[in-house]
């Protein structure tokens, strides 16, 4: 009985890993207006469907790690998978401007294009790369 429970648990874990969204993981941002970059960890939101991302590390322009008050803050939330690497209807917060943008993302290999607009007029975009 114990062996069967362990086998079932292993199968459940491997099935969950196989269902992981391809955009899940750690992503390095491009420099912001202040020259700083960060590592964003993208995971499933609490609903288990949409994607959310949290700033887990900040870097100064010279690449050194610094203690930003934004570490631990949600940067991306509510990104809905559309298929073929497209995500929409989400939000992204830009710490350098303290603005929240209506956002979408496009995944292509190890590159994640993150774009967003305020009032459909003021738009920004960045290419993030998968962190090692």
N, CA and C atoms as an extended XYZ file, in Angstrom:
396
Properties=species:S:1:pos:R:3:atomname:S:1:resname:S:1:resid:I:1 pbc="F F F"
N         0.818       -1.184        0.000 N   UNK     1
C         0.000        0.000        0.000 CA  UNK     1
C         0.867        1.254        0.000 C   UNK     1
N         1.934        1.249        0.821 N   UNK     2
C         2.833        2.392        0.898 CA  UNK     2
C         3.496        2.637       -0.456 C   UNK     2
N         3.893        1.575       -1.139 N   UNK     3
C         4.518        1.695       -2.459 CA  UNK     3
C         3.549        2.306       -3.456 C   UNK     3
N         2.284        1.895       -3.395 N   UNK     4
C         1.293        2.427       -4.318 CA  UNK     4
C         1.056        3.923       -4.062 C   UNK     4
N         1.030        4.339       -2.824 N   UNK     5
C         0.844        5.751       -2.487 CA  UNK     5
C         2.038        6.568       -2.985 C   UNK     5
N         3.249        6.057       -2.786 N   UNK     6
C         4.435        6.752       -3.259 CA  UNK     6
C         4.445        6.849       -4.784 C   UNK     6
N         4.048        5.795       -5.461 N   UNK     7
C         3.996        5.810       -6.924 CA  UNK     7
C         2.971        6.818       -7.417 C   UNK     7
N         1.819        6.873       -6.757 N   UNK     8
C         0.779        7.824       -7.133 CA  UNK     8
C         1.247        9.265       -6.894 C   UNK     8
N         1.939        9.492       -5.800 N   UNK     9
C         2.467       10.829       -5.510 CA  UNK     9
C         3.493       11.233       -6.560 C   UNK     9
N         4.374       10.328       -6.943 N   UNK    10
C         5.380       10.621       -7.971 CA  UNK    10
C         4.727       10.914       -9.308 C   UNK    10
N         3.694       10.162       -9.658 N   UNK    11
C         2.978       10.389      -10.916 CA  UNK    11
C         2.288       11.746      -10.902 C   UNK    11
N         1.699       12.100       -9.775 N   UNK    12
C         1.030       13.399       -9.655 CA  UNK    12
C         2.036       14.532       -9.817 C   UNK    12
N         3.193       14.436       -9.168 N   UNK    13
C         4.211       15.471       -9.275 CA  UNK    13
C         4.758       15.571      -10.692 C   UNK    13
N         4.996       14.443      -11.349 N   UNK    14
C         5.520       14.498      -12.713 CA  UNK    14
C         4.478       15.047      -13.675 C   UNK    14
N         3.204       14.764      -13.452 N   UNK    15
C         2.143       15.313      -14.288 CA  UNK    15
C         2.045       16.818      -14.102 C   UNK    15
N         2.174       17.287      -12.883 N   UNK    16
C         2.121       18.725      -12.621 CA  UNK    16
C         3.293       19.422      -13.288 C   UNK    16
N         4.480       18.815      -13.240 N   UNK    17
C         5.646       19.418      -13.883 CA  UNK    17
C         5.460       19.482      -15.390 C   UNK    17
N         4.853       18.456      -15.964 N   UNK    18
C         4.631       18.432      -17.409 CA  UNK    18
C         3.643       19.498      -17.831 C   UNK    18
N         2.759       19.909      -16.931 N   UNK    19
C         1.755       20.908      -17.247 CA  UNK    19
C         2.222       22.332      -16.960 C   UNK    19
N         3.453       22.498      -16.496 N   UNK    20
C         3.959       23.827      -16.195 CA  UNK    20
C         3.910       24.701      -17.448 C   UNK    20
N         3.526       25.939      -17.266 N   UNK    21
C         3.473       26.873      -18.385 CA  UNK    21
C         4.901       27.182      -18.841 C   UNK    21
N         5.139       27.269      -20.149 N   UNK    22
C         6.504       27.514      -20.641 CA  UNK    22
C         7.076       28.876      -20.216 C   UNK    22
N         6.244       29.824      -19.838 N   UNK    23
C         6.750       31.131      -19.397 CA  UNK    23
C         7.128       31.132      -17.919 C   UNK    23
N         6.800       30.062      -17.211 N   UNK    24
C         7.171       30.002      -15.800 CA  UNK    24
C         8.686       29.931      -15.689 C   UNK    24
N         9.211       30.575      -14.663 N   UNK    25
C        10.650       30.562      -14.425 CA  UNK    25
C        11.147       31.939      -14.062 C   UNK    25
N        12.462       32.077      -14.125 N   UNK    26
C        13.104       33.342      -13.763 CA  UNK    26
C        13.533       34.078      -15.016 C   UNK    26
N        13.277       35.384      -15.024 N   UNK    27
C        13.532       36.220      -16.193 CA  UNK    27
C        14.342       37.447      -15.796 C   UNK    27
N        15.361       37.762      -16.593 N   UNK    28
C        16.172       38.967      -16.409 CA  UNK    28
C        15.561       40.095      -17.226 C   UNK    28
N        15.325       41.223      -16.586 N   UNK    29
C        14.739       42.370      -17.271 CA  UNK    29
C        15.822       43.176      -17.984 C   UNK    29
N        15.386       44.040      -18.883 N   UNK    30
C        16.269       45.045      -19.465 CA  UNK    30
C        16.438       46.165      -18.443 C   UNK    30
N        17.446       47.015      -18.594 N   UNK    31
C        17.597       48.147      -17.674 CA  UNK    31
C        16.384       49.079      -17.737 C   UNK    31
N        15.984       49.577      -16.556 N   UNK    32
C        14.884       50.540      -16.497 CA  UNK    32
C        15.441       51.953      -16.692 C   UNK    32
N        14.624       52.972      -16.455 N   UNK    33
C        15.047       54.360      -16.639 CA  UNK    33
C        16.229       54.734      -15.744 C   UNK    33
N        16.414       54.003      -14.650 N   UNK    34
C        17.514       54.281      -13.723 CA  UNK    34
C        18.742       53.416      -13.998 C   UNK    34
N        18.658       52.562      -15.008 N   UNK    35
C        19.774       51.675      -15.334 CA  UNK    35
C        19.777       50.382      -14.540 C   UNK    35
N        18.761       50.172      -13.717 N   UNK    36
C        18.685       48.968      -12.887 CA  UNK    36
C        17.974       47.838      -13.628 C   UNK    36
N        18.339       46.626      -13.274 N   UNK    37
C        17.679       45.442      -13.815 CA  UNK    37
C        17.182       44.594      -12.659 C   UNK    37
N        16.429       43.569      -12.994 N   UNK    38
C        15.932       42.689      -11.949 CA  UNK    38
C        15.714       41.287      -12.464 C   UNK    38
N        15.490       40.397      -11.536 N   UNK    39
C        15.097       39.027      -11.843 CA  UNK    39
C        13.652       38.890      -11.392 C   UNK    39
N        12.790       38.524      -12.339 N   UNK    40
C        11.372       38.325      -12.069 CA  UNK    40
C        11.105       36.825      -12.095 C   UNK    40
N        10.472       36.314      -11.054 N   UNK    41
C        10.080       34.907      -11.035 CA  UNK    41
C         8.610       34.815      -11.396 C   UNK    41
N         8.338       34.158      -12.531 N   UNK    42
C         6.966       33.994      -13.000 CA  UNK    42
C         6.469       32.606      -12.616 C   UNK    42
N         5.309       32.588      -11.970 N   UNK    43
C         4.662       31.351      -11.541 CA  UNK    43
C         3.172       31.472      -11.842 C   UNK    43
N         2.460       30.399      -11.607 N   UNK    44
C         1.012       30.475      -11.718 CA  UNK    44
C         0.467       31.337      -10.586 C   UNK    44
N        -0.525       32.152      -10.893 N   UNK    45
C        -1.222       32.918       -9.858 CA  UNK    45
C        -1.987       31.934       -8.972 C   UNK    45
N        -2.605       32.424       -7.945 N   UNK    46
C        -3.326       31.548       -7.021 CA  UNK    46
C        -4.488       30.817       -7.681 C   UNK    46
N        -4.982       31.330       -8.833 N   UNK    47
C        -6.081       30.636       -9.512 CA  UNK    47
C        -5.599       29.414      -10.289 C   UNK    47
N        -4.274       29.234      -10.398 N   UNK    48
C        -3.714       28.068      -11.072 CA  UNK    48
C        -3.777       28.128      -12.583 C   UNK    48
N        -4.199       29.253      -13.160 N   UNK    49
C        -4.345       29.386      -14.621 CA  UNK    49
C        -3.519       30.547      -15.147 C   UNK    49
N        -3.723       31.722      -14.578 N   UNK    50
C        -3.026       32.915      -15.048 CA  UNK    50
C        -1.620       32.969      -14.461 C   UNK    50
N        -0.763       33.823      -15.065 N   UNK    51
C         0.615       33.949      -14.606 CA  UNK    51
C         0.817       35.241      -13.831 C   UNK    51
N         1.642       35.148      -12.800 N   UNK    52
C         2.024       36.283      -11.975 CA  UNK    52
C         3.543       36.273      -11.836 C   UNK    52
N         4.133       37.442      -11.645 N   UNK    53
C         5.581       37.525      -11.502 CA  UNK    53
C         5.982       38.447      -10.378 C   UNK    53
N         6.998       38.045       -9.632 N   UNK    54
C         7.475       38.784       -8.469 CA  UNK    54
C         8.949       39.123       -8.662 C   UNK    54
N         9.327       40.351       -8.311 N   UNK    55
C        10.731       40.751       -8.339 CA  UNK    55
C        11.446       40.028       -7.202 C   UNK    55
N        12.444       39.206       -7.553 N   UNK    56
C        13.144       38.458       -6.513 CA  UNK    56
C        14.578       38.945       -6.296 C   UNK    56
N        15.085       39.772       -7.225 N   UNK    57
C        16.451       40.281       -7.085 CA  UNK    57
C        16.590       41.556       -7.910 C   UNK    57
N        17.313       42.539       -7.368 N   UNK    58
C        17.571       43.791       -8.080 CA  UNK    58
C        19.063       43.963       -8.300 C   UNK    58
N        19.411       44.548       -9.449 N   UNK    59
C        20.817       44.777       -9.802 CA  UNK    59
C        20.999       46.226      -10.236 C   UNK    59
N        22.104       46.814       -9.805 N   UNK    60
C        22.454       48.146      -10.271 CA  UNK    60
C        23.016       48.044      -11.685 C   UNK    60
N        23.265       49.187      -12.300 N   UNK    61
C        23.785       49.220      -13.664 CA  UNK    61
C        25.081       48.460      -13.851 C   UNK    61
N        25.893       48.361      -12.788 N   UNK    62
C        27.161       47.637      -12.892 CA  UNK    62
C        26.998       46.139      -12.661 C   UNK    62
N        25.746       45.693      -12.449 N   UNK    63
C        25.472       44.271      -12.254 CA  UNK    63
C        25.466       43.820      -10.807 C   UNK    63
N        25.865       44.701       -9.892 N   UNK    64
C        25.899       44.297       -8.488 CA  UNK    64
C        24.484       44.268       -7.913 C   UNK    64
N        24.272       43.321       -7.013 N   UNK    65
C        22.973       43.175       -6.361 CA  UNK    65
C        22.805       44.303       -5.350 C   UNK    65
N        21.600       44.873       -5.285 N   UNK    66
C        21.326       45.860       -4.251 CA  UNK    66
C        19.966       45.576       -3.630 C   UNK    66
N        19.793       46.065       -2.412 N   UNK    67
C        18.564       45.816       -1.668 CA  UNK    67
C        17.515       46.869       -2.007 C   UNK    67
N        16.714       46.562       -2.996 N   UNK    68
C        15.630       47.451       -3.400 CA  UNK    68
C        14.409       47.199       -2.519 C   UNK    68
N        13.673       48.251       -2.175 N   UNK    69
C        12.435       48.042       -1.420 CA  UNK    69
C        11.373       47.325       -2.251 C   UNK    69
N        11.622       47.193       -3.556 N   UNK    70
C        10.653       46.535       -4.438 CA  UNK    70
C        10.825       45.022       -4.522 C   UNK    70
N        11.920       44.501       -3.979 N   UNK    71
C        12.103       43.043       -3.975 CA  UNK    71
C        10.962       42.433       -3.162 C   UNK    71
N        10.338       41.428       -3.744 N   UNK    72
C         9.187       40.787       -3.114 CA  UNK    72
C         7.861       41.328       -3.607 C   UNK    72
N         7.898       42.407       -4.383 N   UNK    73
C         6.655       42.986       -4.900 CA  UNK    73
C         6.242       42.304       -6.184 C   UNK    73
N         4.964       42.252       -6.384 N   UNK    74
C         4.399       41.695       -7.616 CA  UNK    74
C         4.645       42.696       -8.735 C   UNK    74
N         5.197       42.208       -9.849 N   UNK    75
C         5.498       43.041      -11.008 CA  UNK    75
C         4.503       42.734      -12.139 C   UNK    75
N         4.167       41.461      -12.300 N   UNK    76
C         3.253       41.000      -13.353 CA  UNK    76
C         2.131       40.237      -12.669 C   UNK    76
N         0.886       40.434      -13.137 N   UNK    77
C        -0.208       39.630      -12.596 CA  UNK    77
C        -1.319       39.486      -13.618 C   UNK    77
N        -2.048       38.393      -13.444 N   UNK    78
C        -3.254       38.078      -14.223 CA  UNK    78
C        -3.029       37.896      -15.722 C   UNK    78
N        -1.839       37.452      -16.127 N   UNK    79
C        -1.580       37.182      -17.543 CA  UNK    79
C        -2.294       35.894      -17.943 C   UNK    79
N        -3.194       36.007      -18.904 N   UNK    80
C        -3.967       34.853      -19.362 CA  UNK    80
C        -3.295       34.207      -20.564 C   UNK    80
N        -3.016       32.896      -20.481 N   UNK    81
C        -2.426       32.202      -21.628 CA  UNK    81
C        -3.404       32.163      -22.800 C   UNK    81
N        -2.934       32.550      -23.978 N   UNK    82
C        -3.750       32.545      -25.194 CA  UNK    82
C        -3.342       31.401      -26.130 C   UNK    82
N        -2.237       30.738      -25.838 N   UNK    83
C        -1.701       29.702      -26.715 CA  UNK    83
C        -0.603       30.251      -27.606 C   UNK    83
N         0.237       29.374      -28.104 N   UNK    84
C         1.346       29.736      -28.990 CA  UNK    84
C         2.240       30.832      -28.421 C   UNK    84
N         2.440       30.835      -27.100 N   UNK    85
C         3.352       31.784      -26.468 CA  UNK    85
C         2.788       33.168      -26.221 C   UNK    85
N         1.494       33.367      -26.438 N   UNK    86
C         0.871       34.672      -26.227 CA  UNK    86
C         0.129       34.704      -24.892 C   UNK    86
N         0.203       35.859      -24.228 N   UNK    87
C        -0.473       36.084      -22.951 CA  UNK    87
C        -1.092       37.475      -23.011 C   UNK    87
N        -2.295       37.629      -22.470 N   UNK    88
C        -2.964       38.925      -22.551 CA  UNK    88
C        -3.775       39.207      -21.294 C   UNK    88
N        -4.382       40.381      -21.280 N   UNK    89
C        -5.286       40.819      -20.215 CA  UNK    89
C        -4.637       40.893      -18.847 C   UNK    89
N        -3.330       41.078      -18.822 N   UNK    90
C        -2.628       41.176      -17.555 CA  UNK    90
C        -2.258       42.604      -17.215 C   UNK    90
N        -1.531       42.732      -16.129 N   UNK    91
C        -1.032       44.016      -15.658 CA  UNK    91
C         0.459       43.874      -15.396 C   UNK    91
N         1.190       44.963      -15.588 N   UNK    92
C         2.603       45.000      -15.235 CA  UNK    92
C         2.877       46.330      -14.548 C   UNK    92
N         3.625       46.278      -13.456 N   UNK    93
C         3.982       47.471      -12.702 CA  UNK    93
C         5.441       47.797      -12.973 C   UNK    93
N         5.706       49.043      -13.353 N   UNK    94
C         7.070       49.505      -13.606 CA  UNK    94
C         7.561       50.295      -12.394 C   UNK    94
N         8.473       49.717      -11.611 N   UNK    95
C         8.935       50.396      -10.400 CA  UNK    95
C         9.604       51.742      -10.676 C   UNK    95
N        10.320       51.869      -11.802 N   UNK    96
C        11.044       53.109      -12.073 CA  UNK    96
C        10.111       54.291      -12.308 C   UNK    96
N         8.893       54.028      -12.745 N   UNK    97
C         7.918       55.106      -12.984 CA  UNK    97
C         6.715       55.013      -12.050 C   UNK    97
N         6.687       53.970      -11.235 N   UNK    98
C         5.559       53.701      -10.344 CA  UNK    98
C         4.233       53.775      -11.101 C   UNK    98
N         4.201       53.106      -12.254 N   UNK    99
C         3.006       53.061      -13.101 CA  UNK    99
C         2.616       51.608      -13.340 C   UNK    99
N         1.310       51.376      -13.425 N   UNK   100
C         0.782       50.067      -13.776 CA  UNK   100
C         0.219       50.153      -15.183 C   UNK   100
N         0.595       49.202      -16.009 N   UNK   101
C         0.214       49.176      -17.415 CA  UNK   101
C        -0.666       47.964      -17.700 C   UNK   101
N        -1.673       48.130      -18.551 N   UNK   102
C        -2.391       46.983      -19.100 CA  UNK   102
C        -1.392       46.292      -20.015 C   UNK   102
N        -1.248       44.993      -19.864 N   UNK   103
C        -0.094       44.356      -20.478 CA  UNK   103
C        -0.421       43.069      -21.222 C   UNK   103
N         0.503       42.715      -22.107 N   UNK   104
C         0.503       41.403      -22.743 CA  UNK   104
C         1.950       40.969      -22.890 C   UNK   104
N         2.147       39.661      -23.070 N   UNK   105
C         3.489       39.098      -23.215 CA  UNK   105
C         3.492       38.130      -24.389 C   UNK   105
N         4.677       37.989      -24.976 N   UNK   106
C         4.864       37.005      -26.036 CA  UNK   106
C         6.154       36.257      -25.761 C   UNK   106
N         6.056       34.943      -25.686 N   UNK   107
C         7.199       34.079      -25.423 CA  UNK   107
C         7.732       33.524      -26.730 C   UNK   107
N         9.031       33.626      -26.918 N   UNK   108
C         9.694       33.043      -28.083 CA  UNK   108
C        11.025       32.480      -27.619 C   UNK   108
N        11.071       31.168      -27.430 N   UNK   109
C        12.293       30.536      -26.927 CA  UNK   109
C        12.629       31.029      -25.543 C   UNK   109
N        13.831       31.610      -25.390 N   UNK   110
C        14.264       32.133      -24.098 CA  UNK   110
C        14.115       33.642      -24.010 C   UNK   110
N        13.206       34.186      -24.807 N   UNK   111
C        12.932       35.619      -24.809 CA  UNK   111
C        11.452       35.841      -24.515 C   UNK   111
N        11.174       36.796      -23.637 N   UNK   112
C         9.806       37.128      -23.269 CA  UNK   112
C         9.606       38.623      -23.514 C   UNK   112
N         8.781       38.952      -24.490 N   UNK   113
C         8.466       40.339      -24.789 CA  UNK   113
C         7.315       40.762      -23.881 C   UNK   113
N         7.536       41.808      -23.085 N   UNK   114
C         6.536       42.297      -22.142 CA  UNK   114
C         6.187       43.724      -22.555 C   UNK   114
N         4.926       43.947      -22.890 N   UNK   115
C         4.476       45.259      -23.355 CA  UNK   115
C         3.275       45.708      -22.541 C   UNK   115
N         3.147       47.018      -22.401 N   UNK   116
C         2.005       47.529      -21.681 CA  UNK   116
C         1.729       48.974      -22.015 C   UNK   116
N         0.479       49.372      -21.798 N   UNK   117
C         0.038       50.736      -22.088 CA  UNK   117
C        -0.817       51.276      -20.952 C   UNK   117
N        -0.732       52.578      -20.747 N   UNK   118
C        -1.631       53.314      -19.872 CA  UNK   118
C        -2.528       54.122      -20.792 C   UNK   118
N        -3.828       53.954      -20.656 N   UNK   119
C        -4.814       54.649      -21.478 CA  UNK   119
C        -4.622       54.403      -22.977 C   UNK   119
N        -4.000       53.288      -23.322 N   UNK   120
C        -3.740       52.911      -24.719 CA  UNK   120
C        -2.938       53.951      -25.486 C   UNK   120
N        -2.311       54.865      -24.762 N   UNK   121
C        -1.543       55.929      -25.402 CA  UNK   121
C        -0.073       55.864      -24.997 C   UNK   121
N         0.174       55.736      -23.704 N   UNK   122
C         1.528       55.723      -23.178 CA  UNK   122
C         1.968       54.273      -23.015 C   UNK   122
N         2.812       53.817      -23.937 N   UNK   123
C         3.190       52.409      -23.977 CA  UNK   123
C         4.690       52.231      -23.767 C   UNK   123
N         5.030       51.067      -23.242 N   UNK   124
C         6.424       50.666      -23.045 CA  UNK   124
C         6.533       49.182      -23.362 C   UNK   124
N         7.737       48.761      -23.671 N   UNK   125
C         7.966       47.323      -23.841 CA  UNK   125
C         9.408       47.005      -23.482 C   UNK   125
N         9.624       45.769      -23.114 N   UNK   126
C        10.950       45.256      -22.793 CA  UNK   126
C        11.060       43.828      -23.281 C   UNK   126
N        12.276       43.415      -23.584 N   UNK   127
C        12.576       42.020      -23.876 CA  UNK   127
C        13.301       41.461      -22.660 C   UNK   127
N        12.698       40.467      -22.046 N   UNK   128
C        13.327       39.794      -20.919 CA  UNK   128
C        13.939       38.506      -21.430 C   UNK   128
N        15.036       38.090      -20.813 N   UNK   129
C        15.687       36.836      -21.189 CA  UNK   129
C        15.639       35.867      -20.011 C   UNK   129
N        15.540       34.593      -20.346 N   UNK   130
C        15.469       33.576      -19.291 CA  UNK   130
C        16.761       33.596      -18.493 C   UNK   130
N        16.629       33.705      -17.180 N   UNK   131
C        17.784       33.737      -16.286 CA  UNK   131
C        18.309       32.330      -16.068 C   UNK   131
N        19.599       32.208      -15.929 N   UNK   132
C        20.233       30.901      -15.723 CA  UNK   132
C        20.265       30.535      -14.266 C   UNK   132
